[in-house]
Coordinates of C-alpha atoms and ligand atoms in Angstrom, one line a residue:
M17 CA -46.3 -97.1 240.4
S18 CA -43.3 -97.1 238.1
T19 CA -40.0 -97.5 240.1
G20 CA -38.0 -97.6 236.8
D21 CA -38.7 -93.9 236.4
A22 CA -35.9 -91.7 237.8
G23 CA -38.4 -89.1 239.2
C24 CA -41.2 -90.8 241.0
T25 CA -39.6 -93.6 242.9
A26 CA -40.8 -94.9 246.3
T27 CA -37.6 -93.4 247.8
S28 CA -38.2 -90.0 246.4
Q29 CA -41.8 -90.0 247.6
I30 CA -40.5 -90.2 251.2
H31 CA -37.2 -88.3 250.9
A32 CA -37.1 -85.9 248.0
G33 CA -36.6 -82.2 249.0
Y34 CA -35.4 -83.0 252.6
E35 CA -31.9 -83.4 254.0
P36 CA -31.8 -83.9 257.8
Q37 CA -29.8 -81.2 259.4
A38 CA -27.4 -81.2 262.4
P39 CA -27.4 -81.2 265.4
Y40 CA -30.4 -83.7 265.7
R41 CA -30.8 -84.9 262.1
P42 CA -34.6 -85.7 262.5
V43 CA -35.8 -88.2 259.9
A44 CA -39.3 -86.7 259.9
V45 CA -39.5 -83.2 258.4
P46 CA -39.5 -80.6 261.2
I47 CA -42.6 -78.4 261.4
Y48 CA -41.3 -74.8 261.6
Q49 CA -44.1 -73.0 263.5
T50 CA -42.8 -69.5 262.9
A51 CA -44.2 -66.5 261.1
A52 CA -41.0 -64.4 261.1
Y53 CA -37.3 -65.2 260.8
E54 CA -34.2 -63.6 262.3
F55 CA -31.7 -62.2 259.8
P56 CA -27.9 -62.4 260.2
D57 CA -27.6 -58.7 259.5
Y58 CA -29.4 -55.7 257.9
A59 CA -27.7 -56.1 254.5
S60 CA -28.7 -59.8 254.1
A61 CA -32.3 -58.9 255.1
R62 CA -32.4 -56.3 252.4
R63 CA -31.1 -58.8 249.8
M64 CA -33.6 -61.5 250.9
F65 CA -36.6 -59.1 250.7
A66 CA -35.4 -57.9 247.3
L67 CA -35.3 -61.6 246.2
K68 CA -31.6 -61.2 245.4
E69 CA -30.5 -63.8 248.0
P70 CA -32.4 -67.0 248.8
G71 CA -33.8 -67.3 252.3
F72 CA -37.0 -67.1 254.3
T73 CA -38.4 -63.7 255.1
Y74 CA -41.9 -64.3 256.3
T75 CA -43.9 -67.5 256.4
R76 CA -46.7 -66.2 254.2
T77 CA -44.2 -66.1 251.3
G78 CA -42.1 -69.2 252.3
N79 CA -41.5 -71.6 255.1
P80 CA -38.9 -74.4 255.4
T81 CA -41.6 -77.1 256.1
V82 CA -43.6 -75.9 253.1
A83 CA -40.5 -75.7 251.0
V84 CA -39.9 -79.5 251.5
L85 CA -43.4 -80.2 250.2
E86 CA -42.8 -77.9 247.2
Q87 CA -39.4 -79.5 246.4
R88 CA -40.8 -83.0 246.8
I89 CA -43.7 -82.4 244.5
A90 CA -41.4 -80.8 241.9
A91 CA -39.1 -83.9 242.2
L92 CA -41.9 -86.4 241.8
D93 CA -43.3 -84.6 238.8
G94 CA -39.9 -83.9 237.1
G95 CA -40.6 -80.2 237.4
V96 CA -38.2 -77.3 238.0
A97 CA -40.1 -75.8 241.0
A98 CA -43.4 -75.9 242.8
L99 CA -45.5 -73.5 244.8
A100 CA -47.7 -74.8 247.7
T101 CA -51.0 -73.0 248.3
A102 CA -53.6 -73.6 251.1
T103 CA -56.0 -75.5 248.9
G104 CA -56.1 -77.2 245.5
Q105 CA -58.7 -74.6 244.2
A106 CA -56.2 -71.9 245.2
A107 CA -53.5 -73.7 243.2
V108 CA -55.8 -73.8 240.1
A109 CA -56.6 -70.0 240.6
V110 CA -52.9 -69.0 241.2
A111 CA -51.6 -71.0 238.2
L112 CA -54.2 -69.5 235.8
L113 CA -54.0 -65.9 237.2
S114 CA -50.3 -65.9 236.7
L115 CA -51.0 -66.4 232.9
V116 CA -54.3 -64.6 232.3
R117 CA -55.8 -61.2 233.1
G118 CA -59.0 -59.4 232.4
G119 CA -59.9 -59.2 228.7
Q120 CA -58.0 -62.5 228.0
H121 CA -59.2 -66.0 227.4
I122 CA -58.8 -69.6 228.5
V123 CA -59.7 -72.8 226.7
A124 CA -60.7 -75.4 229.3
S125 CA -61.9 -79.0 229.2
S126 CA -65.7 -79.4 229.3
K127 CA -65.2 -82.3 231.8
L128 CA -63.7 -80.5 234.8
Y129 CA -64.3 -80.8 238.6
G130 CA -67.4 -78.7 239.5
G131 CA -65.5 -76.3 241.8
T132 CA -63.1 -75.4 239.0
V133 CA -66.1 -74.9 236.7
D134 CA -67.5 -72.5 239.2
L135 CA -64.2 -70.7 239.5
L136 CA -64.0 -70.3 235.8
T137 CA -67.6 -69.4 235.0
D138 CA -68.3 -67.3 238.1
T139 CA -65.2 -65.8 239.7
F140 CA -63.1 -65.5 236.5
D141 CA -66.1 -64.1 234.7
D142 CA -66.2 -61.3 237.4
F143 CA -62.6 -60.6 236.5
G144 CA -63.4 -60.2 232.8
I145 CA -61.6 -63.5 231.9
E146 CA -63.5 -65.4 229.3
V147 CA -63.5 -69.2 229.2
S148 CA -64.4 -71.6 226.3
F149 CA -65.1 -75.2 227.1
A150 CA -63.8 -77.9 224.7
D151 CA -64.4 -81.7 224.6
P152 CA -61.2 -83.3 225.9
A153 CA -61.8 -86.2 223.5
H154 CA -61.5 -83.9 220.5
P155 CA -58.2 -81.9 220.1
G156 CA -59.8 -80.3 217.1
A157 CA -62.4 -78.7 219.3
W158 CA -59.5 -77.0 221.3
Q159 CA -58.0 -75.8 218.1
A160 CA -61.4 -74.3 217.1
A161 CA -61.7 -72.5 220.4
V162 CA -58.4 -70.7 220.2
R163 CA -58.7 -66.9 220.0
P164 CA -56.0 -64.1 219.6
A165 CA -56.6 -63.4 223.3
T166 CA -56.1 -67.0 224.5
R167 CA -53.4 -67.3 227.1
A168 CA -53.8 -70.8 228.7
F169 CA -55.3 -74.3 228.2
L170 CA -56.6 -76.2 231.2
T171 CA -57.6 -79.8 231.6
E172 CA -57.5 -82.7 234.1
S173 CA -55.4 -85.8 233.4
I174 CA -58.2 -87.9 234.8
G175 CA -61.4 -85.9 234.9
N176 CA -63.3 -85.6 238.2
P177 CA -65.9 -87.2 238.5
L178 CA -66.3 -88.9 235.1
A179 CA -62.7 -90.3 234.9
T180 CA -62.4 -88.7 231.4
L181 CA -59.1 -89.4 229.6
Q182 CA -57.7 -87.6 226.7
D183 CA -54.8 -87.6 224.2
L184 CA -52.7 -85.1 226.3
P185 CA -49.8 -84.8 223.8
A186 CA -52.3 -83.9 221.0
I187 CA -53.9 -81.1 223.2
A188 CA -50.4 -79.9 224.3
A189 CA -49.5 -79.7 220.6
V190 CA -52.5 -77.5 219.9
A191 CA -51.7 -75.3 222.9
H192 CA -48.0 -74.9 221.9
A193 CA -48.9 -74.2 218.2
A194 CA -51.1 -71.3 219.7
G195 CA -48.1 -70.2 221.8
V196 CA -49.8 -70.9 225.2
P197 CA -49.1 -73.2 228.1
L198 CA -51.1 -76.3 229.0
V199 CA -52.1 -76.4 232.7
V200 CA -53.0 -79.9 233.9
D201 CA -54.8 -80.8 237.1
N202 CA -53.3 -84.1 238.1
T203 CA -55.2 -84.6 241.3
L204 CA -56.8 -87.9 240.5
A205 CA -53.8 -89.5 238.9
T206 CA -51.0 -88.3 241.3
P207 CA -47.4 -88.4 239.9
A208 CA -47.1 -92.0 241.1
L209 CA -49.4 -93.0 238.1
F210 CA -48.9 -90.2 235.6
R211 CA -46.5 -87.3 235.1
P212 CA -48.2 -84.7 232.8
L213 CA -44.9 -82.8 232.2
D214 CA -43.6 -86.0 230.4
H215 CA -46.6 -85.7 228.0
G216 CA -46.5 -82.1 227.0
A217 CA -48.0 -80.2 230.0
D218 CA -46.3 -77.0 231.1
I219 CA -47.8 -76.5 234.6
V220 CA -49.3 -79.2 236.9
V221 CA -51.7 -78.5 239.8
Y222 CA -53.0 -80.7 242.6
S223 CA -55.6 -80.8 245.4
A224 CA -53.4 -82.6 248.0
Ligands
PLP384 C1 -59.6 -82.3 240.4 C2 -59.7 -81.4 241.5 N1 -59.1 -80.2 241.4 C3 -59.2 -79.3 242.4 C4 -59.9 -79.5 243.5 C5 -60.1 -78.4 244.6 O1 -59.2 -78.7 245.6 P1 -59.4 -78.3 247.1 O2 -60.7 -78.9 247.6 O3 -58.1 -78.8 247.8 O4 -59.5 -76.7 247.1 C6 -60.6 -80.7 243.7 C7 -61.4 -81.0 244.9 O5 -62.1 -82.0 245.0 C8 -60.5 -81.7 242.7 O6 -61.1 -82.9 242.7

């Protein structure tokens, strides 16, 4: 782990995203076991539900415990924000489905984790989303796979299970020349070893 890096220090791994609050100032992050939240008044509730005012409205869309995890991951990765999902596979799906819809296209590494391959070739196929697989060792193969309908690139910083590595800035350059974001699954590396946003990635996903 690099402690010289401002983002992923040992201290921020433990403390980022959490400020102990009065009256008890617990050092461990409190677990907020609530689905609903009380609002100060009707007007603030309306503004929060309209996303015009920050705040928690219902735990399925946000919870103070989960928010600490989200802010900590964003801090460790040097990102602007993070969204926690129930599983890593959901994170991959949510990241891609925010970019791509039916009739559009993804270029993905040919050395991905098997569950992600199933997600792309089975579930996304049902949605009408097409996926081309490109060799992560050859950025030229990614360039050749780009179509007018391409909306995202997807790779893993260290491929599971083959520990495949790639020239990430070169693949990011191909993605950006095509006007699309590069999504990187950084599960195997973790931000302690590698921070994809520093090497051209636009969105990072994890199985925690
Ligand atoms: C690289 C990678 N991405 C995504 C996943 C899926 O994550 P989860 O099992 O948390 O849904 C895994 C699971 O092993 C993985 O290894």
